[in-house]
CSV table of C-alpha atoms in Angstrom, one decimal:
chain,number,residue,atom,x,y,z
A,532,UNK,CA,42.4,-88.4,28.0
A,533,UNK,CA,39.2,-89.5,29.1
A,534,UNK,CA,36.4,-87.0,27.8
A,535,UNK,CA,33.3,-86.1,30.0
A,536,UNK,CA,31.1,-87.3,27.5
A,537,UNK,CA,31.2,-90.4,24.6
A,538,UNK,CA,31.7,-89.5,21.4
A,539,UNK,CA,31.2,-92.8,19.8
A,540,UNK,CA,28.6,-95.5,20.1
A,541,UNK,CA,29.5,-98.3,22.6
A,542,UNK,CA,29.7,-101.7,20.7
A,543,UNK,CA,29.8,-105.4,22.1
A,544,UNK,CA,29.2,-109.1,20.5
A,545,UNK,CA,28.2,-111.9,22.4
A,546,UNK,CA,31.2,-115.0,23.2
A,547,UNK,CA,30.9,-117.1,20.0
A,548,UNK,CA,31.3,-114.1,17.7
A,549,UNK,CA,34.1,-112.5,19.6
A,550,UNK,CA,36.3,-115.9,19.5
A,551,UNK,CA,36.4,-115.6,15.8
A,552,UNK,CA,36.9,-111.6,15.8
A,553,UNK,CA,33.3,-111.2,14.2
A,554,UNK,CA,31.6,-107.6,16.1
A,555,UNK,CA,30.0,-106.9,12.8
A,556,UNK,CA,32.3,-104.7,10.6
A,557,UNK,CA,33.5,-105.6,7.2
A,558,UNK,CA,36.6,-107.5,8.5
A,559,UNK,CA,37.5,-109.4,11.8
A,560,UNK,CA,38.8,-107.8,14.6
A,561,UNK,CA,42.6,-109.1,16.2
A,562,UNK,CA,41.6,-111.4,19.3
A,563,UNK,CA,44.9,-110.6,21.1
A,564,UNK,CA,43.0,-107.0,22.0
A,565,UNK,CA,39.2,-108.6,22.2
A,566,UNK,CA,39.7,-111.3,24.0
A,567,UNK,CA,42.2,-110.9,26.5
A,568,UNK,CA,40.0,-108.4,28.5
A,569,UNK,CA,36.9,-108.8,31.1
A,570,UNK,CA,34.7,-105.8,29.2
A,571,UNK,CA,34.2,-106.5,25.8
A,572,UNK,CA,33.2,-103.1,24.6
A,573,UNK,CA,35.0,-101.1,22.0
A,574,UNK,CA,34.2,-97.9,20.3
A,575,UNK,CA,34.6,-97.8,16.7
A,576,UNK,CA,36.6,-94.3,15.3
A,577,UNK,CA,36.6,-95.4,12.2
A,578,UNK,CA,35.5,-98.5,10.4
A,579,UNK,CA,38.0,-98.5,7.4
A,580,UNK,CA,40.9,-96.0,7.8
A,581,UNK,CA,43.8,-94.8,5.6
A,582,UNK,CA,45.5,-98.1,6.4
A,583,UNK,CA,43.1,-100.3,5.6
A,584,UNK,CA,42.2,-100.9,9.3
A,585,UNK,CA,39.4,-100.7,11.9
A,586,UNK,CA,40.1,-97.7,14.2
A,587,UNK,CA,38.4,-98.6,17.6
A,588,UNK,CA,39.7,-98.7,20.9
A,589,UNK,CA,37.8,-99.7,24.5
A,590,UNK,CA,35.0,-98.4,25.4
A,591,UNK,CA,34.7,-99.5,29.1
A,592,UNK,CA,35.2,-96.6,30.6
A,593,UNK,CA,31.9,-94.6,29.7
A,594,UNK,CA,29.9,-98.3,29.9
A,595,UNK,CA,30.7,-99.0,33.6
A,596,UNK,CA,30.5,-95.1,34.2
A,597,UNK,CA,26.9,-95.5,33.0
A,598,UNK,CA,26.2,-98.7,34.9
A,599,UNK,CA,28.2,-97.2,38.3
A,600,UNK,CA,25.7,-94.4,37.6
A,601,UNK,CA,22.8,-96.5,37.8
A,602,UNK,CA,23.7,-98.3,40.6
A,603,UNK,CA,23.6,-95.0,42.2
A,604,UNK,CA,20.0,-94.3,41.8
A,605,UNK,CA,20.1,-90.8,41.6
A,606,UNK,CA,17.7,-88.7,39.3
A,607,UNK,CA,18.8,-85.8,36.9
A,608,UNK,CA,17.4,-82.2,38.6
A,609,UNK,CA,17.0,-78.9,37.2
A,610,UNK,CA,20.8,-77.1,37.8
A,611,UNK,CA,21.0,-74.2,40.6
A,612,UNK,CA,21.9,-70.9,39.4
A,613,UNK,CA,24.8,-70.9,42.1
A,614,UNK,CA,26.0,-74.1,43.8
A,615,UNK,CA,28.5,-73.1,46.4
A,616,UNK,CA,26.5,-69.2,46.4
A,617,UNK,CA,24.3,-68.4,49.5
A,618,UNK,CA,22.9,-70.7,52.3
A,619,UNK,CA,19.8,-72.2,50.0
A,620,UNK,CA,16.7,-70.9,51.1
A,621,UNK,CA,13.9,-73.4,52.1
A,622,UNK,CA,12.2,-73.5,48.8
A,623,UNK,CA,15.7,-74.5,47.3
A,624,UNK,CA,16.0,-77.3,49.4
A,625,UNK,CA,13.9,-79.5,46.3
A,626,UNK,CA,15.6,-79.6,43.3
A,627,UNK,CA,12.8,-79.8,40.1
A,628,UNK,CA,13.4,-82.8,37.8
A,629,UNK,CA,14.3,-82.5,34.3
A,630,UNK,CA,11.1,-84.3,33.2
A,631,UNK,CA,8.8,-81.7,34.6
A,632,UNK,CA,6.4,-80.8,31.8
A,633,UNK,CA,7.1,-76.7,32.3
A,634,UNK,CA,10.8,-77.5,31.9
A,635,UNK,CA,10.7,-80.9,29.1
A,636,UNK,CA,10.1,-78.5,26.1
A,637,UNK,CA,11.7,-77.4,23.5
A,638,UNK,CA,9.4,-75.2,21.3
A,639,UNK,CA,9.7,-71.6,21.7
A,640,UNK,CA,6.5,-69.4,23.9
A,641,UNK,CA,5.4,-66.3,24.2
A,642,UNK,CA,7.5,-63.7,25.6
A,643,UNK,CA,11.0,-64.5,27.6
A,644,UNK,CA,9.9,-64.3,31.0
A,645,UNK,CA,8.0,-68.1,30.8
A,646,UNK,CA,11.3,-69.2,28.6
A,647,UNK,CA,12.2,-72.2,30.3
A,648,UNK,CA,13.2,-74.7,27.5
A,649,UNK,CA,16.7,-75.8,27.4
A,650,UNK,CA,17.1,-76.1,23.6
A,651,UNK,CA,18.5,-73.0,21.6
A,652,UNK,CA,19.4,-72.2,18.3
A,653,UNK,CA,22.0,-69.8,19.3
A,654,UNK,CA,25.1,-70.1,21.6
A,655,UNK,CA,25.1,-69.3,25.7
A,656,UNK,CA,27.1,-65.7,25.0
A,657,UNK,CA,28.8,-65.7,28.9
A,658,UNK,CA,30.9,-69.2,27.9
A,659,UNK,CA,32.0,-68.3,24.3
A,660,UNK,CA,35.6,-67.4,24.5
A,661,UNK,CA,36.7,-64.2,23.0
A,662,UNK,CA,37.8,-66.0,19.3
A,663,UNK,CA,34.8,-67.4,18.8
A,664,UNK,CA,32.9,-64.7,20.0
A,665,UNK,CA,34.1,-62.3,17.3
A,666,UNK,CA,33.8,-65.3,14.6
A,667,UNK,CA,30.1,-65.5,15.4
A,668,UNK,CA,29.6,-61.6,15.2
A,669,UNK,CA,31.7,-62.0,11.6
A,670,UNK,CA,29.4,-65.0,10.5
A,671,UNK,CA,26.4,-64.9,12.3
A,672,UNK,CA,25.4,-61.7,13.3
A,673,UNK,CA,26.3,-59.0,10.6
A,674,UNK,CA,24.9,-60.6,7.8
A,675,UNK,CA,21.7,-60.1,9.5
A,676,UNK,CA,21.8,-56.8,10.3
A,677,UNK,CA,19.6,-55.7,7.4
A,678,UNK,CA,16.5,-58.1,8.6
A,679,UNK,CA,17.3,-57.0,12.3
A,680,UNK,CA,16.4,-53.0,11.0
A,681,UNK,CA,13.0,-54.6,9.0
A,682,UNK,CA,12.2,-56.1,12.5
A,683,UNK,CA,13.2,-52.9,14.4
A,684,UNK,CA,10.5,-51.2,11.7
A,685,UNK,CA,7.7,-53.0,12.1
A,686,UNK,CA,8.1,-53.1,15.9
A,687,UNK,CA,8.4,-49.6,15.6
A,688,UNK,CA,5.5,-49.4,13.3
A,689,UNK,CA,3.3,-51.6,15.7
A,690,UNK,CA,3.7,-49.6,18.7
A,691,UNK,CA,3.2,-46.3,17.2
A,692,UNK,CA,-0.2,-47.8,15.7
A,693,UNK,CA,-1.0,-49.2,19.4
A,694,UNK,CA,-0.3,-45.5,20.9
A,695,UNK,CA,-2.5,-44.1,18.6
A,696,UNK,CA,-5.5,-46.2,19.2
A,697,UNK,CA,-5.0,-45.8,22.9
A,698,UNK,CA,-4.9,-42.2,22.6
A,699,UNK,CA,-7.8,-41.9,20.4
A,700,UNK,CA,-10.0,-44.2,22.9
A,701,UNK,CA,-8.7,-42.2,25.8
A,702,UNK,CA,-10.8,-39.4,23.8
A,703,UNK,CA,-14.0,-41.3,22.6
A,704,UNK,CA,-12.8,-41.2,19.0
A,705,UNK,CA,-12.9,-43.6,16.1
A,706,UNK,CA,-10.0,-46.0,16.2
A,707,UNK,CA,-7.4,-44.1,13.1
A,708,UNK,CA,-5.5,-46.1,10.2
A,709,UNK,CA,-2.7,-48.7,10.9
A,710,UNK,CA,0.6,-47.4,10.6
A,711,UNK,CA,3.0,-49.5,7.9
A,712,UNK,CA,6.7,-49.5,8.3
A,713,UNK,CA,7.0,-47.5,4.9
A,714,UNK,CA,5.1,-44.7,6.4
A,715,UNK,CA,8.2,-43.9,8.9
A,716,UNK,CA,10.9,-41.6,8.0
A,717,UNK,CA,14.4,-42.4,8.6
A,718,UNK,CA,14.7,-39.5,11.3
A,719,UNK,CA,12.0,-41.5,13.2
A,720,UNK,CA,13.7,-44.3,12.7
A,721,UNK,CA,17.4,-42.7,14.0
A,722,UNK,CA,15.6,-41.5,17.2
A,723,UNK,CA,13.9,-44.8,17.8
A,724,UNK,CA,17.1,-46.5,17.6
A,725,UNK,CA,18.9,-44.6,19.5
A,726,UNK,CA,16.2,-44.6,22.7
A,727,UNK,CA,16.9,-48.5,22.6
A,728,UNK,CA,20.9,-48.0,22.9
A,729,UNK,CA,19.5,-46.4,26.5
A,730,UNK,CA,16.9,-49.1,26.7
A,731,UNK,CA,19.0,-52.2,28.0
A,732,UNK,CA,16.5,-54.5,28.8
A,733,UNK,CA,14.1,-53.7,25.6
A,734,UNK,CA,17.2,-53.7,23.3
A,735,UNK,CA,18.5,-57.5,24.8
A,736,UNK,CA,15.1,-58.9,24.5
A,737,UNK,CA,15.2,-58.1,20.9
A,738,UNK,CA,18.3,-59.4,19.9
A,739,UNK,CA,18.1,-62.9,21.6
A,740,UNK,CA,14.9,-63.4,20.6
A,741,UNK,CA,16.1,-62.5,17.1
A,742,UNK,CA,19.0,-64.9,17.1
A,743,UNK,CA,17.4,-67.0,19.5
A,744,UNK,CA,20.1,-66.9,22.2
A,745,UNK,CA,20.6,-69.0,25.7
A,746,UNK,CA,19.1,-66.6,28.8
A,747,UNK,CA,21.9,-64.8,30.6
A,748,UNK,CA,19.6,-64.3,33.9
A,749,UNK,CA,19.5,-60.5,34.6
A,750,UNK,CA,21.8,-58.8,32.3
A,751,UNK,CA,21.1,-55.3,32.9
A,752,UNK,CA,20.6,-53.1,36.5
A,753,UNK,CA,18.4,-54.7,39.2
A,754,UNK,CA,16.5,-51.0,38.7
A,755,UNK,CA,16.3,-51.4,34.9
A,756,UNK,CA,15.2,-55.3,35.7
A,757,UNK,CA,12.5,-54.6,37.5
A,758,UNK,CA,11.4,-51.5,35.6
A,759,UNK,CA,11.2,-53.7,32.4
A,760,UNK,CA,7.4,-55.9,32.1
A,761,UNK,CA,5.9,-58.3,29.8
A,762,UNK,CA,8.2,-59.1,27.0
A,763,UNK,CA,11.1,-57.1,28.0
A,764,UNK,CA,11.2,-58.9,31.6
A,765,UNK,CA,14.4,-60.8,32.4
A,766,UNK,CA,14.2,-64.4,31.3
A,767,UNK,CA,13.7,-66.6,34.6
A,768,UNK,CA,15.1,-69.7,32.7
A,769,UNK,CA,16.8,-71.9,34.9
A,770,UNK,CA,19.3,-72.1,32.9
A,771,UNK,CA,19.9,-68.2,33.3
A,772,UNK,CA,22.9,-68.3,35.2
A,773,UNK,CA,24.5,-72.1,34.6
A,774,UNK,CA,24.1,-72.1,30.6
A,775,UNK,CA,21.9,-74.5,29.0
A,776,UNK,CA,22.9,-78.4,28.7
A,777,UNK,CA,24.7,-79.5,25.2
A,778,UNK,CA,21.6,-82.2,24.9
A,779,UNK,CA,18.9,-83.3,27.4
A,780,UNK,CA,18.8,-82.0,30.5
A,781,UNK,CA,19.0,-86.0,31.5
A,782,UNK,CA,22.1,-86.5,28.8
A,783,UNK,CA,20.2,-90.1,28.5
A,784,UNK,CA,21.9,-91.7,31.5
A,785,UNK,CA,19.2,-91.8,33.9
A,786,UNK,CA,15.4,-92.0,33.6
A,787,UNK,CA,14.7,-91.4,37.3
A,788,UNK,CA,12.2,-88.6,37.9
A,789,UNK,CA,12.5,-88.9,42.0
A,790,UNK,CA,14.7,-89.7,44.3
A,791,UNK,CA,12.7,-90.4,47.0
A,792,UNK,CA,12.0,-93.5,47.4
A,793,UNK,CA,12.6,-96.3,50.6
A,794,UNK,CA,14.6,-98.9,50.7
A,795,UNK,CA,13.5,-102.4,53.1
A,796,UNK,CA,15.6,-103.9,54.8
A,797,UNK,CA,15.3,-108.0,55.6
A,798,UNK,CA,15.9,-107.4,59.0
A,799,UNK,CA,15.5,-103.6,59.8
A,800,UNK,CA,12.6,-103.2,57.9
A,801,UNK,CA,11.8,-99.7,56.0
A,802,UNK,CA,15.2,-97.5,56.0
A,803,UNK,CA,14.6,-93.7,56.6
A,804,UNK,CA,17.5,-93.2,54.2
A,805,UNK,CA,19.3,-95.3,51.4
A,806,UNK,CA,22.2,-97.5,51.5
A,807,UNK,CA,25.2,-94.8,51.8
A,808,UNK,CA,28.2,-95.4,48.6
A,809,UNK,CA,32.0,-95.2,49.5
A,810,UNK,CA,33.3,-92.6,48.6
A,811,UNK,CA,37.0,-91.9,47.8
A,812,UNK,CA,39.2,-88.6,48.7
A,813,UNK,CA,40.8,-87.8,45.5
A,814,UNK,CA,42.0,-84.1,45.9
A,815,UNK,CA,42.3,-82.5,49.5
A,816,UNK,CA,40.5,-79.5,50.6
A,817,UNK,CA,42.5,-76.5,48.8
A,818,UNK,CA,41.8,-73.1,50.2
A,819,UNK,CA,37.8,-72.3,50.7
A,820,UNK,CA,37.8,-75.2,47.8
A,821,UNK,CA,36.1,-78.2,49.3
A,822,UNK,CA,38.2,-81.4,48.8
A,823,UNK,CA,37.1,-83.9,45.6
A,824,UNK,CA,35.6,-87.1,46.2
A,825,UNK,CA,35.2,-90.1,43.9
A,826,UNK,CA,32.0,-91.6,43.8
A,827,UNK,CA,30.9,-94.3,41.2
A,828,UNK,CA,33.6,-92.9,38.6
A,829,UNK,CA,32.6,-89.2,39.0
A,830,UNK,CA,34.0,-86.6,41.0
A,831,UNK,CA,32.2,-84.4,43.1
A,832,UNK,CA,32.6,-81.8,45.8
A,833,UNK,CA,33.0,-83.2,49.8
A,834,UNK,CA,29.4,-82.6,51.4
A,835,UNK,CA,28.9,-79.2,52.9
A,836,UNK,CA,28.2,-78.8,57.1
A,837,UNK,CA,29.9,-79.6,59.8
A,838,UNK,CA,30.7,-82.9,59.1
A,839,UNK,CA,33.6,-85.0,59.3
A,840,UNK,CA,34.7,-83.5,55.6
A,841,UNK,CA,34.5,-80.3,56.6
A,842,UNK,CA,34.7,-79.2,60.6
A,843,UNK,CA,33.5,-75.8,61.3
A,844,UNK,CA,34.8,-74.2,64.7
A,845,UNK,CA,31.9,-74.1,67.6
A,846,UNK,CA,32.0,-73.8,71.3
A,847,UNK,CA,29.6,-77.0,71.6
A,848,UNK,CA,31.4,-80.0,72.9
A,849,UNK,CA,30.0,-82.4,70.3
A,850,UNK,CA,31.7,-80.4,67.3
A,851,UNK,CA,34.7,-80.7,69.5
A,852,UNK,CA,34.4,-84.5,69.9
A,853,UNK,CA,34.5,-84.9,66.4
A,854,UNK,CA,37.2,-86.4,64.1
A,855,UNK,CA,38.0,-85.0,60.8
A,856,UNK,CA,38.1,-87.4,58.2
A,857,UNK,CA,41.6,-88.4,57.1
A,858,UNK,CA,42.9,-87.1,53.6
A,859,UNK,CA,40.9,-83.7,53.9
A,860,UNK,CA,43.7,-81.1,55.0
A,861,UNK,CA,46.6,-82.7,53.4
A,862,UNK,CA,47.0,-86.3,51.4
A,863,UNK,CA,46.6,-89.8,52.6
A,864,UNK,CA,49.7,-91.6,51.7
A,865,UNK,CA,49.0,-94.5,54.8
A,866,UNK,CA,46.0,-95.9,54.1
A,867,UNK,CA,46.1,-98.8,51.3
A,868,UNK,CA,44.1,-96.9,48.4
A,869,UNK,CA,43.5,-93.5,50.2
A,870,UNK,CA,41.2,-92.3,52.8
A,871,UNK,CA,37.5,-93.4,51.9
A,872,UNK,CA,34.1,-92.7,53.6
A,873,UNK,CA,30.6,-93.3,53.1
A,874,UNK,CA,28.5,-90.5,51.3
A,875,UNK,CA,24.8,-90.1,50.3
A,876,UNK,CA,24.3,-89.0,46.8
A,877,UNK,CA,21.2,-86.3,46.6
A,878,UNK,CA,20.7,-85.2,43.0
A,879,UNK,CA,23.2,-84.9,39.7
A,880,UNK,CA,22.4,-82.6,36.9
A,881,UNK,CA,24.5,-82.0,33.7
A,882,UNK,CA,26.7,-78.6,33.0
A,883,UNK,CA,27.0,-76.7,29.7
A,884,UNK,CA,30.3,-79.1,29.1
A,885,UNK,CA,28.5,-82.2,29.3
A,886,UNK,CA,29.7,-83.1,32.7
A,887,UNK,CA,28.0,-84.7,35.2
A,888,UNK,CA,28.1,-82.5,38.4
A,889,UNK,CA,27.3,-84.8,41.8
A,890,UNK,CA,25.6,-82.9,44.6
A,891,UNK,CA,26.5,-85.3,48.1
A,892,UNK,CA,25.1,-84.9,51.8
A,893,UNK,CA,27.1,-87.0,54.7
A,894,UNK,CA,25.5,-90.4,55.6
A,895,UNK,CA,24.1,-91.2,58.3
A,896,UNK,CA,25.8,-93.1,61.2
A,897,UNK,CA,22.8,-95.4,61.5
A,898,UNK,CA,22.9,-96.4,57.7
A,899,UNK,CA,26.5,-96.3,57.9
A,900,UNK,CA,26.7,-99.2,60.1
A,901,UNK,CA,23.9,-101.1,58.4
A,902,UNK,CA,26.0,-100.8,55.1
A,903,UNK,CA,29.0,-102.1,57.1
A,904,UNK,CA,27.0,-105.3,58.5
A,905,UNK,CA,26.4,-106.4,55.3
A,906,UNK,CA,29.4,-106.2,54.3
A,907,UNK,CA,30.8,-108.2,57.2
A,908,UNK,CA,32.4,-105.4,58.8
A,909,UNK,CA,30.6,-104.6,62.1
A,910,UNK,CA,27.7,-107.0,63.9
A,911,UNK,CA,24.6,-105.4,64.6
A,912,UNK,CA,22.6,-108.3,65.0
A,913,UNK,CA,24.1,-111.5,66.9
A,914,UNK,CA,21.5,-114.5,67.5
A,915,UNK,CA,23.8,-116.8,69.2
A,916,UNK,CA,24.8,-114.2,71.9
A,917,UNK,CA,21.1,-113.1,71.9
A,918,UNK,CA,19.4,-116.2,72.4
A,919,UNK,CA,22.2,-117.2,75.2
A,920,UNK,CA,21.2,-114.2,76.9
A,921,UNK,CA,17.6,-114.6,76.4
A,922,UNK,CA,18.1,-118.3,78.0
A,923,UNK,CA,19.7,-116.9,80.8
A,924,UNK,CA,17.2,-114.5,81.8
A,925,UNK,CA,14.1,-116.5,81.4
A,926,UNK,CA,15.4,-119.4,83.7
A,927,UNK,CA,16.2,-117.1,86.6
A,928,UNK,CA,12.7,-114.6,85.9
A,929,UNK,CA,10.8,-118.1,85.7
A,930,UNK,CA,9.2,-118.8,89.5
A,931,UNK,CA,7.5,-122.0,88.5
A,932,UNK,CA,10.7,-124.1,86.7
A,933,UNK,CA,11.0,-124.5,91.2
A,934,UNK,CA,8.4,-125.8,92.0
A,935,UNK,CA,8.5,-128.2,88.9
A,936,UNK,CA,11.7,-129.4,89.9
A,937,UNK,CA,10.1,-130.5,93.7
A,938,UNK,CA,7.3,-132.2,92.0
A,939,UNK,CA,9.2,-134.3,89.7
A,940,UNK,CA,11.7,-135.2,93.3
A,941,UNK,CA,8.9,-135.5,95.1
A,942,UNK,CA,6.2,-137.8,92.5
A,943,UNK,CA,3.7,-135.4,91.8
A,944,UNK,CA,1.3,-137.3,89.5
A,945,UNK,CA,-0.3,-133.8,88.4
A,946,UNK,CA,2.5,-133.0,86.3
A,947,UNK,CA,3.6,-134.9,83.9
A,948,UNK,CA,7.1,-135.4,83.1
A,949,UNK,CA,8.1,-135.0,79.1
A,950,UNK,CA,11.8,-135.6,78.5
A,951,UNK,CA,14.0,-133.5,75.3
A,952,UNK,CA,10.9,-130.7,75.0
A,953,UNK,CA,8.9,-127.7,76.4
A,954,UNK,CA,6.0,-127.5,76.5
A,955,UNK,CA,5.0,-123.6,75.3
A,956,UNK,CA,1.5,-122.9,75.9
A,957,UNK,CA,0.1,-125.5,77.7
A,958,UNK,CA,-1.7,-125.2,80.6
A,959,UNK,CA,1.2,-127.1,82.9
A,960,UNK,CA,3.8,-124.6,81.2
A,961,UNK,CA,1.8,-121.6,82.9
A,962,UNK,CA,0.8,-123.6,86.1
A,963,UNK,CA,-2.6,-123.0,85.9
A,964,UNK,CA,-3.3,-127.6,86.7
A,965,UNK,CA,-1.5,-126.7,89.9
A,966,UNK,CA,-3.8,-127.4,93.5
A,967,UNK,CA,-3.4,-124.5,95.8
């Protein structure tokens, strides 16, 4: 099965080293597999197995992913916390790119609340299934419990020493001794521990900054959220709610920091929106599931609205007027290769899983016919009919081609007759030489 993401380096070797099986390994590969296919890229599992053989196997389908992918010109955004949630408001409408320098870091700040790297040494907690989950509290977290109590102490320690000196400056005194964690009794230390069990928010903000673990948004009451300041505050990492990336934000297959940029046409000029893709109806609508389309070689969800993907009921006559797109409600088995339509791809960002998650918006019908002219599919612009047109009009608007046809029956001397051309701008072509 095809995984969402390589595993293993794409490899090619220009025509005179693939005729004789050289790709640079330690032995030649057979040409029967190389060279009786049009994408000569393989992926190497392993360069000398058990058998004394070259694992690999094609690697086309990730390559012409990536190049499809480019072709698409779409930039890598900052994930949403919910996708098919609420209506977005009308700051959600632009998505942040991954390159943005408050969101391109990976070092760890001050306090959780301004947490917005995406790199973490510990796992995302809501997407651990419930084996490996208990395997990382065997391994991972136990063993540390003795240097989580040292921690506990001195944060203990710290505040008690900060309490005092506000007290004593409350009062005008001297600022008293700093507190050490030796100097606090194990009964102190109980009932410190056990006000953090009630402490939600105080408590989480120790832990995954002690094991330095992926934000999980709000994970206590709203109440308790907003109660909670400074370093106990809720981490507002974007990543909060969709778990942070396996790699880059950008997973390396595009470079892109904006989408928005025009396209000019030869003819049109500057387009107001970019050439739509076709789009492919792979899985019909389900339920309130929106149907799948295939763009490029990725799947992604059928635009939301009231489009032709998904029709919403409305007492104005235009939504009535419309036709749903064929393929949506059930399966297209008439059309040759399934129902297809043209789509507008917005933004792509990568999920926790590596995959590549498409967000599409319906084209529009202007650019839709634009796409299809150069295709050869529709004619926008015709210059034979135009120009016939044109002719036509001219030579009955034109008052003078009269009179020019009496003076050339009649001898007129003023004009002067020029066979097989027009004359365009001349002063006899605007009767101005004429004697009123």
């Amino acid at each position: 099965m095809t995984r969402q993401y390589p595993q293993y380096q794409s490899i090619t070797s220009p025509l005179s080293s693939r005729e004789k099986g050289d790709w640079g390994f330690k032995r030649p590969l057979p040409l029967k597999s190389t060279m009786t296919t049009s994408t000569p890229l393989i992926r190497v599992k392993q360069v000398d197995s058990i058998e004394n053989v070259t694992d690999f196997a094609s690697a086309a389908d990730h390559s012409l992913s990536l190049e499809k992918f480019h072709e698409l010109g779409v930039a890598l955004s900052i994930p949403k916390g919910n996708e098919r949630g609420a209506a977005p408001t009308r700051t959600d409408q632009w998505r942040k790119s991954v390159f943005e320098e408050d969101m391109d870091f990976t070092v760890t700040r001050e306090g959780r609340a301004g947490d917005k790297r995406w790199k973490f040494n510990g796992p995302w907690l809501a997407r651990m299934p419930e084996g490996d989950f208990l395997e990382y509290l065997e391994k991972k977290v136990r063993p540390k419990r003795a240097q989580f109590r040292r921690l506990l102490k001195d944060k203990l320690a710290a505040d008690k020493t900060a309490n005092r000196a506000r007290i004593a400056k409350d009062q005008g005194k001297p600022a008293p001794s700093t507190i050490h964690p030796g100097d606090i009794t194990e009964q102190e230390f109980t009932n410190y521990v056990r006000s953090l069990r009630s402490d939600r928010a105080t408590l989480y903000g120790l832990v995954s900054k002690f094991l330095d673990l992926a934000p999980l948004g709000q994970p206590v009451g709203i109440i308790q959220t907003f109660l909670s300041t400074g370093d106990n505050a809720a981490a507002e990492s974007p990543y909060g709610k969709s778990g942070p990336p396996p790699s880059h934000p950008s997973a390396g297959i595009s470079y892109l920091r904006t989408s928005s940029y025009m396209e000019n046409h030869p003819v049109y000029g500057p387009q107001g929106r970019r050439t739509p893709v076709m789009s492919r109806v792979v899985y019909p609508r389900s339920g309130p599931a929106p149907a799948k389309l295939g763009v490029g070689g990725f799947v992604a969800d059928a635009p939301a609205g009231d489009n032709e993907f998904n029709m919403r009921p409305s007492r104005s006559r235009v939504s009535y007027n419309k036709k749903m797109l064929a393929g949506i409600q059930h399966l297209d088995t008439n059309t040759y290769g399934g129902a297809k339509a043209y789509v507008d791809p917005e933004s792509a960002s990568i999920d926790p899983s590596g995959k590549v998650v498409l967000q599409l918006r319906d084209a529009d019908p202007e650019s839709q016919l634009i796409a299809k002219e150069y295709q050869g599919r529709e004619n926008v612009y015709v210059e034979q009919q135009r120009s016939a047109s044109k002719q036509q009009t001219r030579s009955e608007a034109d008052p003078w081609r009269v009179g020019r046809v009496a003076d050339e029956i009649l001898g007129d001397a003023t004009v002067a007759s020029q066979e097989g051309k027009d004359v365009v701008g001349s002063s006899s072509s605007y009767g101005l030489d004429r004697q009123r």
